[in-house]
Coordinates of C-alpha atoms in Angstrom, one line a residue:
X358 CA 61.6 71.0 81.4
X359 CA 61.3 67.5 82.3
X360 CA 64.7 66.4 80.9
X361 CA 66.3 69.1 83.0
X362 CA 64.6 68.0 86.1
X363 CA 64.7 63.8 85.8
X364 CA 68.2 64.3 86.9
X365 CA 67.5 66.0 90.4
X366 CA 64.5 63.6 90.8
X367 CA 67.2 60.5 90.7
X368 CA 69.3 62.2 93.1
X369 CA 66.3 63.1 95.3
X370 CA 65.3 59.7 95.0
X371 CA 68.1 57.8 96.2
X372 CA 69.1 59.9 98.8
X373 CA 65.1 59.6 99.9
X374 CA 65.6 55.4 100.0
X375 CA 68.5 56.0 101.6
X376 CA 67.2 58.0 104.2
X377 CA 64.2 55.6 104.8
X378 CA 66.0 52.6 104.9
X379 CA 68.2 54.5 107.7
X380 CA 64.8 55.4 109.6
X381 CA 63.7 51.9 109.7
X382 CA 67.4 51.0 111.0
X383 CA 66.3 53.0 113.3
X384 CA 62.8 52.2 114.4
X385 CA 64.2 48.5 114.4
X386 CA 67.3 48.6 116.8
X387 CA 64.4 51.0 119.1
X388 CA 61.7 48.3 118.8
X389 CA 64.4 45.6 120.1
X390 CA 65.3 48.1 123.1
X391 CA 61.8 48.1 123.8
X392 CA 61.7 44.5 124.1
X393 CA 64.8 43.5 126.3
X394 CA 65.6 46.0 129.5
X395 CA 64.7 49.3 128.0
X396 CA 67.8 51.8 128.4
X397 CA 66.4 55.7 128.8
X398 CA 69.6 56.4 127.4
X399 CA 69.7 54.6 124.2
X400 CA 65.9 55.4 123.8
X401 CA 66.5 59.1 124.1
X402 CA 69.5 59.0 122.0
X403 CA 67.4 57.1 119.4
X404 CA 64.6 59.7 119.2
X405 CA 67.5 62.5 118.7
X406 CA 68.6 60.3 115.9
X407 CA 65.1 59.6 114.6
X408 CA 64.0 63.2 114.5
X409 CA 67.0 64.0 112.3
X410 CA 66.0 61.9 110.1
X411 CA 62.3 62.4 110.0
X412 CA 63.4 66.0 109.2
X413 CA 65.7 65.4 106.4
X414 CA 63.0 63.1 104.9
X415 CA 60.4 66.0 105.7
X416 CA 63.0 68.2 103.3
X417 CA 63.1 65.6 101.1
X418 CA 59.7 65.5 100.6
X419 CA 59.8 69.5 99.8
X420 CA 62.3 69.2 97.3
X421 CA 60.3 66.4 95.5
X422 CA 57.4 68.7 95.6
X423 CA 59.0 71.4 94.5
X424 CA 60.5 69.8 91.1
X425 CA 56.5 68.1 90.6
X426 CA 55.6 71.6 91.0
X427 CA 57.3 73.0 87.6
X428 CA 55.1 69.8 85.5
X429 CA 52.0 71.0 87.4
X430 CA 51.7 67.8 89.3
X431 CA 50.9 67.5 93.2
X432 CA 53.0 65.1 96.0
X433 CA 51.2 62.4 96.1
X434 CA 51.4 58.8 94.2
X435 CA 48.9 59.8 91.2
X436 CA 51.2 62.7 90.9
X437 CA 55.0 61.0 91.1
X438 CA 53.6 58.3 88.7
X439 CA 52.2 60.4 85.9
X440 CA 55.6 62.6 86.5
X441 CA 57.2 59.0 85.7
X442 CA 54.5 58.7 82.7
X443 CA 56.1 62.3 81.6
X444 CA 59.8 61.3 81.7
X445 CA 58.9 58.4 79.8
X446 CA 56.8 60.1 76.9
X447 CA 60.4 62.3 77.0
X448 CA 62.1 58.9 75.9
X449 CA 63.9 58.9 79.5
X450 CA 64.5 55.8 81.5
X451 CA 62.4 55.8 84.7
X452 CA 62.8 52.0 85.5
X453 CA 65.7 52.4 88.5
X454 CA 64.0 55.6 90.0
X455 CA 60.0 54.2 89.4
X456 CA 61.7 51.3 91.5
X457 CA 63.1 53.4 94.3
X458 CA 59.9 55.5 94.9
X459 CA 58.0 51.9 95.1
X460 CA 60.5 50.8 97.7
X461 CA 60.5 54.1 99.3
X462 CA 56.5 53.8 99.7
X463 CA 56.6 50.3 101.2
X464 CA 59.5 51.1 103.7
X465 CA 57.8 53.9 104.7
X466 CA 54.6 52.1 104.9
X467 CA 56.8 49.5 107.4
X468 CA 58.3 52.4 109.2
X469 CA 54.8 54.1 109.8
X470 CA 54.1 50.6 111.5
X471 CA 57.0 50.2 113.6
X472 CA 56.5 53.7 115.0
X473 CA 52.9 52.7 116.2
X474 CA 54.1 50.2 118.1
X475 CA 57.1 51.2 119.3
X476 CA 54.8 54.9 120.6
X477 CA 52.4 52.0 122.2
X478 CA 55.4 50.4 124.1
X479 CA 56.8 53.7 125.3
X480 CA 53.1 54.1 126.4
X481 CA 52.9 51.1 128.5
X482 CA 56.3 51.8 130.0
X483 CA 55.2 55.2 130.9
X484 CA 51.8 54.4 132.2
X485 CA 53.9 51.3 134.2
X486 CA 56.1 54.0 135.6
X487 CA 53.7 56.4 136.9
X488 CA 51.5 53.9 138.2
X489 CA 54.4 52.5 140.4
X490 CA 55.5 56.3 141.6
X491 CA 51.6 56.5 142.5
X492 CA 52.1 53.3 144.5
X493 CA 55.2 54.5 146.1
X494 CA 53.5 57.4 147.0
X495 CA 50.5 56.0 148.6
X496 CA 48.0 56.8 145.7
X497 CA 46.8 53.5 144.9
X498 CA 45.5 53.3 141.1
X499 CA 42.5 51.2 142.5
X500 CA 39.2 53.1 142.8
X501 CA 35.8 52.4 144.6
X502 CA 32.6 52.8 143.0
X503 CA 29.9 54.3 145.7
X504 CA 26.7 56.3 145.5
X505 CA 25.5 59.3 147.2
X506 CA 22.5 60.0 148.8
X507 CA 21.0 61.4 145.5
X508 CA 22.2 58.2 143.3
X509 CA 24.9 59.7 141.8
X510 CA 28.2 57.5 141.4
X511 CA 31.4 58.7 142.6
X512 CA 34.9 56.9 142.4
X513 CA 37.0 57.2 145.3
X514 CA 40.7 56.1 145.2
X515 CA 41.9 53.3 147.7
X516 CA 45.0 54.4 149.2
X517 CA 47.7 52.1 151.5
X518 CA 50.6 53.9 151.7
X519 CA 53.5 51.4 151.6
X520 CA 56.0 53.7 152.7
X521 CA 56.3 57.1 153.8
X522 CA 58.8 59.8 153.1

């Protein structure tokens, strides 16, 4: 069964690296947004772009679990390598695909990175954002500790309004 399926997992394979290295393209040219003058617009077009890809690697993913599947072996690296172990026993070259799943694990590892940060800079920006409309509105993001009559804490917010509407 193996030699019938070696041929798919090549295919699957490069179009997987592909994918990934298009992802990190991706998560790059976000990350450098994020850094200058961040642009809604090229963020938001960005995500679109990035959750196209994130779904054809999800498929991906499927399909390479679908052709482990008929050799009994589970989606994960134990699994692809003793497939690799099983397609070599079968006398067939694994070198050039063995090498793409390698690179695929370490871009992915790089994109799983870049992600985190680039979510923690559209965090700040966000948390920048609403603190300033709070400001603009009067709703100072400065609180006061105080206690009651009973010794309980509360925390009051402070509020100037700069401007009124």
């Amino acid at each position: 069964m193996i030699n019938k399926t070696f041929p798919i997992v090549e295919k699957l394979l490069k179009n997987g690296f592909s994918l990934s290295i298009e992802l990190l393209d991706i998560l790059t040219k976000e990350a450098e947004n994020l850094k200058s003058l961040p642009d809604a617009n090229t963020i938001s077009k960005l995500a679109a772009n990035k959750r196209e890809i994130v779904s054809q690697l999800d498929q991906f993913s499927k399909q390479l679990s679908q052709v482990l599947s008929t050799e009994k072996l589970q989606m994960t690296a134990d699994g692809v390598s003793e497939y690799f172990k099983k397609a070599e026993s079968a006398a067939l070259i694994t070198l050039d695909s063995n090498d793409l799943w390698k690179k695929i694990i370490s871009i992915t590892k790089q994109c799983s990175l870049l992600n985190e940060k680039n979510g923690a800079s559209i965090n700040i920006l966000a948390q920048h954002t609403h603190r300033s409309l709070q400001i603009l509105k009067g709703k100072s993001q400065h609180t006061a500790t105080t206690y009651g009559p009973d010794g309980s804490a509360k925390s009051e917010r402070l509020s100037n309004s700069l401007i009124s509407v």
